[in-house]
CSV table of C-alpha atoms and ligand atoms in Angstrom, one decimal:
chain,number,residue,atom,x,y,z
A,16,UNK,CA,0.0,0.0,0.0
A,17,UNK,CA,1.2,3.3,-0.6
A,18,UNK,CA,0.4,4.7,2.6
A,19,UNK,CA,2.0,2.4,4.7
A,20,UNK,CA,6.0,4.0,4.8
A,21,UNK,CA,3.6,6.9,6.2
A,22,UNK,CA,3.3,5.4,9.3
A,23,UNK,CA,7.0,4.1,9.7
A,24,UNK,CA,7.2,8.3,9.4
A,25,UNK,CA,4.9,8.5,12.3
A,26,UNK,CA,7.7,6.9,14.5
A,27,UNK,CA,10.7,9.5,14.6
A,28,UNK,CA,7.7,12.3,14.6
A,29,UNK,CA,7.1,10.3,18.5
A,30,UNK,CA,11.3,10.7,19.5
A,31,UNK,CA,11.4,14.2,18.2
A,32,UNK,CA,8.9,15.3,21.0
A,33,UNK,CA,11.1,13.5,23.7
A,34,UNK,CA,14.5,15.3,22.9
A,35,UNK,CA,15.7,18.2,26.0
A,36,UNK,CA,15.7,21.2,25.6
A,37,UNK,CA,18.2,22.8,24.0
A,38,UNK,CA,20.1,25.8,26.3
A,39,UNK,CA,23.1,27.7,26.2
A,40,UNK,CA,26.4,27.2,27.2
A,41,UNK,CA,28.3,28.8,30.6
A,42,UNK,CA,32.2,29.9,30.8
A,43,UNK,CA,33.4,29.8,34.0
A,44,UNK,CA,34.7,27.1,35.7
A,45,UNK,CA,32.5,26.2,39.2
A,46,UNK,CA,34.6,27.4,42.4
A,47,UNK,CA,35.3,24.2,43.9
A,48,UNK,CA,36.4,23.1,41.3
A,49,UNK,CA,38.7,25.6,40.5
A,50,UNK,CA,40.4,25.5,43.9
A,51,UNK,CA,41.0,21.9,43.9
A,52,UNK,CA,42.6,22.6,40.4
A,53,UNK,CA,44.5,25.4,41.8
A,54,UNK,CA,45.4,22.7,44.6
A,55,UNK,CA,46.3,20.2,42.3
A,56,UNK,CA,49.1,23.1,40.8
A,57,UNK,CA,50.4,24.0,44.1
A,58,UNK,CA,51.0,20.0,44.8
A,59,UNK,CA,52.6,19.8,40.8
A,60,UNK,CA,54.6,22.6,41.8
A,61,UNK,CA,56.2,21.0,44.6
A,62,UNK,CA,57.1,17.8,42.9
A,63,UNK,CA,58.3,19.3,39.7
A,64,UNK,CA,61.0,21.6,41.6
A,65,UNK,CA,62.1,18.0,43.2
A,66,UNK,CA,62.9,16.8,39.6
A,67,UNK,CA,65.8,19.4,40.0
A,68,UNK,CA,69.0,18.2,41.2
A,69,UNK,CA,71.5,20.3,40.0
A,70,UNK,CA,70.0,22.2,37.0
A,71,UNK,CA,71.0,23.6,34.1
A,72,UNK,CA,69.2,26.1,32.3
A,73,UNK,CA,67.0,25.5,29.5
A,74,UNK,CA,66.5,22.0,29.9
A,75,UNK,CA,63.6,20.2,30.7
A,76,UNK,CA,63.5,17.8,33.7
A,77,UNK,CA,60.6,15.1,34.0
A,78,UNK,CA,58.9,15.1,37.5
A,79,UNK,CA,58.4,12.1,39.5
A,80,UNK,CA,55.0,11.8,40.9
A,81,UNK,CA,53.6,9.4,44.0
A,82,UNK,CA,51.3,6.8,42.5
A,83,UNK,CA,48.1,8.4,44.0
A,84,UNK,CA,48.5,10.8,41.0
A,85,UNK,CA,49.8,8.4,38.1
A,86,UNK,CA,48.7,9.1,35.0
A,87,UNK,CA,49.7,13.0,35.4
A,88,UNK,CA,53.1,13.7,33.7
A,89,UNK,CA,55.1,17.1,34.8
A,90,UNK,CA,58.4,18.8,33.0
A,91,UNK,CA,60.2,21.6,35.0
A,92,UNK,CA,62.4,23.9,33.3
A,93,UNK,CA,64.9,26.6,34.5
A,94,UNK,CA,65.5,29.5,32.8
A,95,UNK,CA,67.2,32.8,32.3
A,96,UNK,CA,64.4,35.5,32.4
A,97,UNK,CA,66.6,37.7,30.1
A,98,UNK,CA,67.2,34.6,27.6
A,99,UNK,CA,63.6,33.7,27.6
A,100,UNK,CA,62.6,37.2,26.3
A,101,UNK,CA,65.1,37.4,23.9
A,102,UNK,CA,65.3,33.7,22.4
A,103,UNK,CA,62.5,32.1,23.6
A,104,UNK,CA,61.8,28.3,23.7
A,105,UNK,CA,62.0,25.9,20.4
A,106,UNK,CA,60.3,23.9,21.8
A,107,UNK,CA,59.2,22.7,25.5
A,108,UNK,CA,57.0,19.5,25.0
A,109,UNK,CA,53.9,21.0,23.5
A,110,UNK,CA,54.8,24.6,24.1
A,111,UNK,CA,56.8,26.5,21.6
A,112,UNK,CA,57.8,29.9,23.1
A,113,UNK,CA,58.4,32.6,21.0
A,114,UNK,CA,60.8,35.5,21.4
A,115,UNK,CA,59.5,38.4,23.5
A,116,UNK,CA,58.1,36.2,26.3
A,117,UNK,CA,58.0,38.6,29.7
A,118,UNK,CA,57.1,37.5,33.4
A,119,UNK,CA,55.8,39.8,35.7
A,120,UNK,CA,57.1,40.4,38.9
A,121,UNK,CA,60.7,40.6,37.0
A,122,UNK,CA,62.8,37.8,38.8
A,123,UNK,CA,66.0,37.2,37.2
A,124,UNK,CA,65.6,33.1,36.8
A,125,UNK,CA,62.3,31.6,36.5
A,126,UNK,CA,60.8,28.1,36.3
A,127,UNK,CA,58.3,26.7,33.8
A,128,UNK,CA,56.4,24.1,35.1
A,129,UNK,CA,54.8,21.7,32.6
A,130,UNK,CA,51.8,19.5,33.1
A,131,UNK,CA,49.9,16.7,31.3
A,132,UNK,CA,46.7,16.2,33.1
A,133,UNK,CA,46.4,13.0,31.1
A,134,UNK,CA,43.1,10.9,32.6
A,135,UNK,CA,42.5,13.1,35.3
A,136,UNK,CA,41.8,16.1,33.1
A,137,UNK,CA,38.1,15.8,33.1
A,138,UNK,CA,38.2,15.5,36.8
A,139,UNK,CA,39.7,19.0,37.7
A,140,UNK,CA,38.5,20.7,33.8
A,141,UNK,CA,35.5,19.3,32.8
A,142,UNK,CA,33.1,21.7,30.6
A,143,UNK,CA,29.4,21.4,30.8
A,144,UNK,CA,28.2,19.8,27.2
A,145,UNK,CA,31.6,19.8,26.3
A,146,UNK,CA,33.8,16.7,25.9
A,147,UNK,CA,37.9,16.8,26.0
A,148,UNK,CA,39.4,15.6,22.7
A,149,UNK,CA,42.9,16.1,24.1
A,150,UNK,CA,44.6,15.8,27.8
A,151,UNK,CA,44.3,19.3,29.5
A,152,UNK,CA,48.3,20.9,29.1
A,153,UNK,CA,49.3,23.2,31.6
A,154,UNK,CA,52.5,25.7,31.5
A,155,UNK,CA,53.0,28.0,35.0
A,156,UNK,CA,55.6,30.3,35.5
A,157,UNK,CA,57.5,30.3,39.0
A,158,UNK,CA,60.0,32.0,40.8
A,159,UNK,CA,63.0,29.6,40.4
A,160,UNK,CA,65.2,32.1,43.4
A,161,UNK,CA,64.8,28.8,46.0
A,162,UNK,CA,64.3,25.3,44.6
A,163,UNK,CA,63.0,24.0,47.8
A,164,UNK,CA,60.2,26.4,48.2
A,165,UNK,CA,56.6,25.5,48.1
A,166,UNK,CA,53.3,27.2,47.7
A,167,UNK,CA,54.8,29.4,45.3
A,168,UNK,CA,52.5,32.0,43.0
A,169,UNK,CA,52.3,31.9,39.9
A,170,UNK,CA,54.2,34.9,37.9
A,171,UNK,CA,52.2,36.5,35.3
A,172,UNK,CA,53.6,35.3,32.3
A,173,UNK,CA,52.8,36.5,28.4
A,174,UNK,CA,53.9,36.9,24.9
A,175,UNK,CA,54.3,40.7,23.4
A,176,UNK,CA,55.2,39.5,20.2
A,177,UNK,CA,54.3,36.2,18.6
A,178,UNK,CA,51.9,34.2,20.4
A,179,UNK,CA,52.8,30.7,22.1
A,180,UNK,CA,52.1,27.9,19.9
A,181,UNK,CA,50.4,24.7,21.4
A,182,UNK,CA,51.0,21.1,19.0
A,183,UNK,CA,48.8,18.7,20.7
A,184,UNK,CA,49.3,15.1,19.9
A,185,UNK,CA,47.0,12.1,20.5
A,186,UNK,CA,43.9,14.2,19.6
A,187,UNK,CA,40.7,12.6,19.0
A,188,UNK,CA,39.1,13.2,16.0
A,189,UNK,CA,35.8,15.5,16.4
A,190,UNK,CA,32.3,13.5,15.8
A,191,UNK,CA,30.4,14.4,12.4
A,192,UNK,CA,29.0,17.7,12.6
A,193,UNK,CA,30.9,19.2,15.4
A,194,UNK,CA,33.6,21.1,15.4
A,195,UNK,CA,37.0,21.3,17.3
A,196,UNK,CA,37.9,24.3,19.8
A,197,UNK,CA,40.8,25.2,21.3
A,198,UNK,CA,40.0,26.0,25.2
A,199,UNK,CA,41.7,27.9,27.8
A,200,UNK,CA,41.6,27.9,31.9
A,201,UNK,CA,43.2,31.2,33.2
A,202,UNK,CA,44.5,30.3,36.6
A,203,UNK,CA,41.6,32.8,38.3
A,204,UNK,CA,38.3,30.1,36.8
A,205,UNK,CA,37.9,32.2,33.3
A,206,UNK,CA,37.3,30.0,30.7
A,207,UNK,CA,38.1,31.3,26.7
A,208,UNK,CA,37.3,29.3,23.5
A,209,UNK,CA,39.3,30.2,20.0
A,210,UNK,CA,39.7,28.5,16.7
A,211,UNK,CA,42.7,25.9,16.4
A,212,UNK,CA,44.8,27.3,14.2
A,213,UNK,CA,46.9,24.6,11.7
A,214,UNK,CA,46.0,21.0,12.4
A,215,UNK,CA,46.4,20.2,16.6
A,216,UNK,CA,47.8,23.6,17.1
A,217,UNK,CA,46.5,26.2,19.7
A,218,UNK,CA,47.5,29.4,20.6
A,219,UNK,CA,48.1,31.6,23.8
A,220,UNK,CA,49.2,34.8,24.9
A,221,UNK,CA,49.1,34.2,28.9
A,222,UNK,CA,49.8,30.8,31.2
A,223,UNK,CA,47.1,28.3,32.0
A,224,UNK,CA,45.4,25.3,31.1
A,225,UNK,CA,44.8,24.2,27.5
A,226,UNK,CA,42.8,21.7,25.6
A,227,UNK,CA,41.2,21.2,22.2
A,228,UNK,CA,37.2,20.2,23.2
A,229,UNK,CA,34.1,19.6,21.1
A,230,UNK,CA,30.6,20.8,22.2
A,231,UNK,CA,28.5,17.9,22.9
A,232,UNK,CA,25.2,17.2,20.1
A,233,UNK,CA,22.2,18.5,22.1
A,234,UNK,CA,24.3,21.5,23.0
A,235,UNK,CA,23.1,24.5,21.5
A,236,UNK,CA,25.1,26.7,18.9
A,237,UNK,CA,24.2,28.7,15.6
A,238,UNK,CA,23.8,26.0,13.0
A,239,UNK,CA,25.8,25.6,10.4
A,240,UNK,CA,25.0,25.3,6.6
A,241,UNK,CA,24.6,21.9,6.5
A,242,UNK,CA,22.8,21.4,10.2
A,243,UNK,CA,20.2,24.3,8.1
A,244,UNK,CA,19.7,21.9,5.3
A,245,UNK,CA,19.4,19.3,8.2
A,246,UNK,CA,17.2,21.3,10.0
A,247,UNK,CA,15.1,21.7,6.8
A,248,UNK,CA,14.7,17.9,6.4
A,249,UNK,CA,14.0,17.7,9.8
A,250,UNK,CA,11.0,20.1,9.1
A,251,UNK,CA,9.9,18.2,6.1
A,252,UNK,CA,10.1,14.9,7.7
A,253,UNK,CA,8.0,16.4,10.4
A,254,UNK,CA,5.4,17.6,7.4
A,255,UNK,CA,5.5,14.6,5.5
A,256,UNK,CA,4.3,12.6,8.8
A,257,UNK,CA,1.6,14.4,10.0
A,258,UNK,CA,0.5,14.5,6.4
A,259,UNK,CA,0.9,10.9,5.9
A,260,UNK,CA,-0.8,10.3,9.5
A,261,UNK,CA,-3.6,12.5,8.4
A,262,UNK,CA,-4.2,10.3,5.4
A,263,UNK,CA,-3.8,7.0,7.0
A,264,UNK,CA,-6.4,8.1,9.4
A,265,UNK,CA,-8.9,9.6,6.5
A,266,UNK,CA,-8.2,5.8,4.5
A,267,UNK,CA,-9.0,4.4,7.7
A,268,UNK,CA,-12.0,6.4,8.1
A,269,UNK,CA,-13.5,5.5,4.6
A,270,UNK,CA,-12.5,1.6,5.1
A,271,UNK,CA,-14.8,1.9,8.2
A,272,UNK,CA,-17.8,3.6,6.7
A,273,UNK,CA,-17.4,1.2,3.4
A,274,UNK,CA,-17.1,-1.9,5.3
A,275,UNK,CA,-20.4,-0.3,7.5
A,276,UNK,CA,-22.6,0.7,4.4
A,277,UNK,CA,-21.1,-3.2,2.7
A,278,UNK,CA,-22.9,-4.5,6.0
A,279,UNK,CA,-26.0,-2.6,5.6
A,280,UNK,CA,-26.5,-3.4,1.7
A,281,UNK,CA,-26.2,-6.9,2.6
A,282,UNK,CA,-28.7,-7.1,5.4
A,283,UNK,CA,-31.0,-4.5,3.3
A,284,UNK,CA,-30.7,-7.2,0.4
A,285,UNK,CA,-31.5,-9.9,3.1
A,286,UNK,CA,-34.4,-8.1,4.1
A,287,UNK,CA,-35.4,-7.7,0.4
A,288,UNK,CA,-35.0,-11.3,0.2
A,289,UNK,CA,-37.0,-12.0,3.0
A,290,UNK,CA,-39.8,-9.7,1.9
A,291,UNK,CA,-40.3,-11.4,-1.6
A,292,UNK,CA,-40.1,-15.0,0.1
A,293,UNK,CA,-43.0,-13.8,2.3
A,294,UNK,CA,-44.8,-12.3,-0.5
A,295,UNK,CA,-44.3,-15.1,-2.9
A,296,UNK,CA,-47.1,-15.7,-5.0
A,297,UNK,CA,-49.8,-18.5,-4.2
A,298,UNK,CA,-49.3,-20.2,-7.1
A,299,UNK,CA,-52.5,-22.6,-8.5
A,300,UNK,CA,-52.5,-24.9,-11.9
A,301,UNK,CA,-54.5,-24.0,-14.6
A,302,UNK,CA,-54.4,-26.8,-16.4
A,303,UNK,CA,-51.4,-27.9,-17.4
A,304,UNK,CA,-49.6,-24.6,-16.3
A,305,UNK,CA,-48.5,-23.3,-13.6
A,306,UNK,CA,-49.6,-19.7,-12.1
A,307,UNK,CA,-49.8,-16.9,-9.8
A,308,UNK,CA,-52.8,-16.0,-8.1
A,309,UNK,CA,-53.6,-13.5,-5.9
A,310,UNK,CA,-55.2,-14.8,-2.7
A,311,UNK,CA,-56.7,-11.6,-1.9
A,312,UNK,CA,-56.6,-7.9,-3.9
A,313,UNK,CA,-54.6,-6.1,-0.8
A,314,UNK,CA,-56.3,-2.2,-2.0
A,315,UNK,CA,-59.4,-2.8,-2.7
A,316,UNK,CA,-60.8,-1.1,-6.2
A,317,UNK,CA,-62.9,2.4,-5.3
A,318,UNK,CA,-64.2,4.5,-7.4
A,319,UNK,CA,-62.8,7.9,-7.3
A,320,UNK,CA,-66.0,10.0,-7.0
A,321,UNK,CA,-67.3,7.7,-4.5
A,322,UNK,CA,-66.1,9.9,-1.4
A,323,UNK,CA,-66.4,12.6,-3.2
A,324,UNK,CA,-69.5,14.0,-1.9
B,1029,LIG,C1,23.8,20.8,29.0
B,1029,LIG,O1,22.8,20.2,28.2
B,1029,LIG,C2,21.7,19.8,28.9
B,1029,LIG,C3,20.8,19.0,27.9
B,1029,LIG,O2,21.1,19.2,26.6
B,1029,LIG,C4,21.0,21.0,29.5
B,1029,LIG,O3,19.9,20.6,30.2
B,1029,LIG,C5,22.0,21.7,30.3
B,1029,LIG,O4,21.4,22.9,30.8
B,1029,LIG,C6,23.2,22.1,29.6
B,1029,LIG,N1,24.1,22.8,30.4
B,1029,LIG,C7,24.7,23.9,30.1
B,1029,LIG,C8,25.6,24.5,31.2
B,1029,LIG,O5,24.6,24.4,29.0
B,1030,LIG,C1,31.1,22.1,41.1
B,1030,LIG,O1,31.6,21.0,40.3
B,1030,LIG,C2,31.7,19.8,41.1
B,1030,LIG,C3,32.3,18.7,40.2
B,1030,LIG,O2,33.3,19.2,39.4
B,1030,LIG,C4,30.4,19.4,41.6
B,1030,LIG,O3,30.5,18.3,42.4
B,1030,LIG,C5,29.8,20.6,42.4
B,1030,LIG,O4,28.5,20.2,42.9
B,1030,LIG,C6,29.8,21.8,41.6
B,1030,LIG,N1,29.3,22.9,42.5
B,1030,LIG,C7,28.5,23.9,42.1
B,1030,LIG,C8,28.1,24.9,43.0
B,1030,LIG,O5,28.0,23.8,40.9
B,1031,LIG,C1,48.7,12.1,47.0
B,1031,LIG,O1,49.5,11.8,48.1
B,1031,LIG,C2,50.2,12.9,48.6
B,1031,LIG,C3,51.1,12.4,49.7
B,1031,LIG,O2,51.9,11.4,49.1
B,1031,LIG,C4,49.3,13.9,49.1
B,1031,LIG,O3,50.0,15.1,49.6
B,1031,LIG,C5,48.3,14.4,48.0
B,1031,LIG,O4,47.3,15.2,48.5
B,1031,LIG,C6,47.7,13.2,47.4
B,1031,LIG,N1,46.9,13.6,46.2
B,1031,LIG,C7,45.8,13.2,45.9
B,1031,LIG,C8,45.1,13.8,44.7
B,1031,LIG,O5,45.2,12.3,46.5
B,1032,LIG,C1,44.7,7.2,35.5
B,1032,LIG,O1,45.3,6.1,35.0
B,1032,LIG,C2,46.1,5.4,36.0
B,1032,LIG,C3,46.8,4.3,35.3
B,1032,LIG,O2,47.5,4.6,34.2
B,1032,LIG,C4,45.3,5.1,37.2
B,1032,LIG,O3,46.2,4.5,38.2
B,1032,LIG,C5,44.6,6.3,37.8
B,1032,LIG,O4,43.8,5.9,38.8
B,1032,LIG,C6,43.8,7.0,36.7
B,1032,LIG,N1,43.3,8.2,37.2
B,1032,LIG,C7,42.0,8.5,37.1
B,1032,LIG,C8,41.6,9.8,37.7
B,1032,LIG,O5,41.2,7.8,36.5
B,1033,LIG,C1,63.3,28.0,50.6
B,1033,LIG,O1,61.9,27.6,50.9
B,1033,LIG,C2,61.9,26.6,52.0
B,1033,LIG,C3,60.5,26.1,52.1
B,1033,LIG,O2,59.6,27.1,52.0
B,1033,LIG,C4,62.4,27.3,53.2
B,1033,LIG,O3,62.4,26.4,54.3
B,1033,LIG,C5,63.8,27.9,53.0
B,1033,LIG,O4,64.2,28.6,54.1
B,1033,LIG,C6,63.9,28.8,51.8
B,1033,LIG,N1,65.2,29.1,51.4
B,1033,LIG,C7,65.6,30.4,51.2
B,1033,LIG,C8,67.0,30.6,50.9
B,1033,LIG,O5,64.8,31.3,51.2
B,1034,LIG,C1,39.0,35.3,24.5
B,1034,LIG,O1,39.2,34.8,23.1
B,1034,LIG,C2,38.9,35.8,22.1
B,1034,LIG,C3,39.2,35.2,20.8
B,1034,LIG,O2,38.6,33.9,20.7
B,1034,LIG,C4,39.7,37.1,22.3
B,1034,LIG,O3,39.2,38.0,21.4
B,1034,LIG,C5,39.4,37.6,23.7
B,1034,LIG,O4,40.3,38.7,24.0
B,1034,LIG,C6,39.8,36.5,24.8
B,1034,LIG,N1,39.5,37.0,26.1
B,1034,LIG,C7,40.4,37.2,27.0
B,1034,LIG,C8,40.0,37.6,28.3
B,1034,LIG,O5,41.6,37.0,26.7
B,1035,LIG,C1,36.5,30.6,14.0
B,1035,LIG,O1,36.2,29.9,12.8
B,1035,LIG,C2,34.8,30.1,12.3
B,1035,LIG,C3,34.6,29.3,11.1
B,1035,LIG,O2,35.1,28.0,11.3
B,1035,LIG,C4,34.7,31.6,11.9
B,1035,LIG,O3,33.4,31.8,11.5
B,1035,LIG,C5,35.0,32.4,13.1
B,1035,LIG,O4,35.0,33.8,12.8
B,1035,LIG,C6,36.4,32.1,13.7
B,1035,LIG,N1,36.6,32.9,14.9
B,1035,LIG,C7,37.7,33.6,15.2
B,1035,LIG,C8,37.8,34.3,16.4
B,1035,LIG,O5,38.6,33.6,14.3
């Protein structure tokens, strides 16, 4: 029948009512969160200064962590203040720091303390709606004047010049129909989304925390072109059902009445049937034929004028 993929249409018309609503999406970071993130640093801190024995500037030394935190990987890295402004960093891990790098407070040797949140990045920077594609990198600037201190601040810490570049590796490819963003924790709960810029690379002017992260489906966000053209289909669909439910239901509709007037016809011609049985004629032989006779005339003959008066 030709109505019938009409009613497989019916079904998505049923799921479409069920789907949440749709809302916008907050940046910035919940408080306790943040603090046990900005805990988290402070203890990273402390065990990344450890790594250093007897230093020498401009290389990177790995961190050893205690196995209540494995998974985390940290880099430490002394450095001239004066050389980092003026050469920069080719490359530190992810980080490549470009010339014209300044901290503030001045200090005249600093430390850059790398991290690589690995699986416990969604425990201390998790988005609403949003999910990680990449471990959450962080890069902090410390005072490097005593290597046994703890519970250091951060220095401010940002490019004048070119920005920082961020290569991620191990990235996760974005579902269909989302697209990737480059994300960045300040240190004080702020929460900034860019474009990445060539393949896995972000970009920074300040310190922080860094990921590449894709908006979840049912979050909200201007549609693209082709969500429009989705959208569109969507609507038709949507059409196309209630059209094709409206028509099942009319068919429906006239099978009833049909099969009810099939019904009467039959028991009228039943009736019919009936009646001429009943009224069959008496039928009497004259001679070798047979017959009808009328028993009795049922209206008897009048003469019109005879009521006249
Ligand atoms: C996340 O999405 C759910 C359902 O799509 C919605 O109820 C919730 O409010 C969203 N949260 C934010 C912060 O956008
Ligand atoms: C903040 O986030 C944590 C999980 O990260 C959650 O347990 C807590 O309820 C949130 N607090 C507020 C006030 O939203
Ligand atoms: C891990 O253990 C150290 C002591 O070894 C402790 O200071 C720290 O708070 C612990 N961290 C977590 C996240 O449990
Ligand atoms: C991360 O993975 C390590 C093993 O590689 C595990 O010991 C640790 O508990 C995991 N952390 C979280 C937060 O899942
Ligand atoms: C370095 O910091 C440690 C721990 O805070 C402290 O005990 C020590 O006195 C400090 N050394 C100097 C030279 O300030
Ligand atoms: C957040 O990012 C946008 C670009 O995506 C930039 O224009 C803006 O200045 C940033 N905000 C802060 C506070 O840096
Ligand atoms: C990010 O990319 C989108 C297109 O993918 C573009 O419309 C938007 O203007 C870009 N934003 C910035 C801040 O460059």
């Amino acid at each position: 029948m030709v109505l019938l993929p009409s009613l497989a249409m019916l079904f998505p018309l049923m799921f479409l009512f069920c789907l949440p609503p749709l809302m916008a999406q907050s940046i910035s970071t919940n408080s306790s969160s943040r603090s046990a993130a900005r805990a988290l640093d402070a203890l990273l801190q402390d065990y990344a200064y450890r790594a250093f024995l007897h230093p020498r500037t401009g290389v990177p030394y790995d961190g050893v962590l205690p196995s209540n935190l494995s998974g985390i990987k940290i880099a430490a890295m002394r450095l001239r203040s004066g050389s980092l402004r003026s050469k920069g960093v080719k490359m530190y891990r992810e980080f490549e720091i470009p010339i014209g790098v300044v901290e503030q407070p001045y200090v005249e040797r600093l430390v850059l303390v790398y991290q690589n949140l690995g699986n416990w990045s969604m425990l201390y920077y998790s988005l609403p709606n949003c999910t990680n594609l990449a471990p959450v990198l962080g890069l902090l600037a410390y005072d490097a004047s005593n290597l046994s201190a703890t519970n250091l601040p951060e220095l401010d810490f940002r490019a004048f010049g070119d920005p920082i570049k961020i290569r991620f590796s191990n990235v996760q490819s974005a579902p269909d129909g989302s697209v990737p963003k480059c994300v960045w924790f300040d240190l004080h709960g702020l929460v900034n989304f860019s474009n990445l810029t060539s393949g896995n690379e972000c970009l920074t002017f300040q310190q922080g925390h860094f990921s590449i992260v894709t908006e979840s489906i049912s979050s909200s966000r201007p549609p693209s072109r082709g969500e429009e053209k989705k959208g569109h289909r969507k609507v038709w669909i949507i059409i196309a059902s209630v059209l094709g439910g409206l028509a099942l239901l009319a068919l429906l509709a006239f099978l009833v009445l049909w099969a009810r007037k099939c019904k009467q016809r039959k028991k009228m011609q039943e009736m019919e049937k009936a009646a001429e049985v009943g009224e069959a004629l008496h039928m009497t032989s004259v001679g070798d034929t047979k017959a009808p006779m009328a028993t009795i005339t049922r209206t008897q003959p009048a003469l019109e004028n005879e009521y006249v008066p």
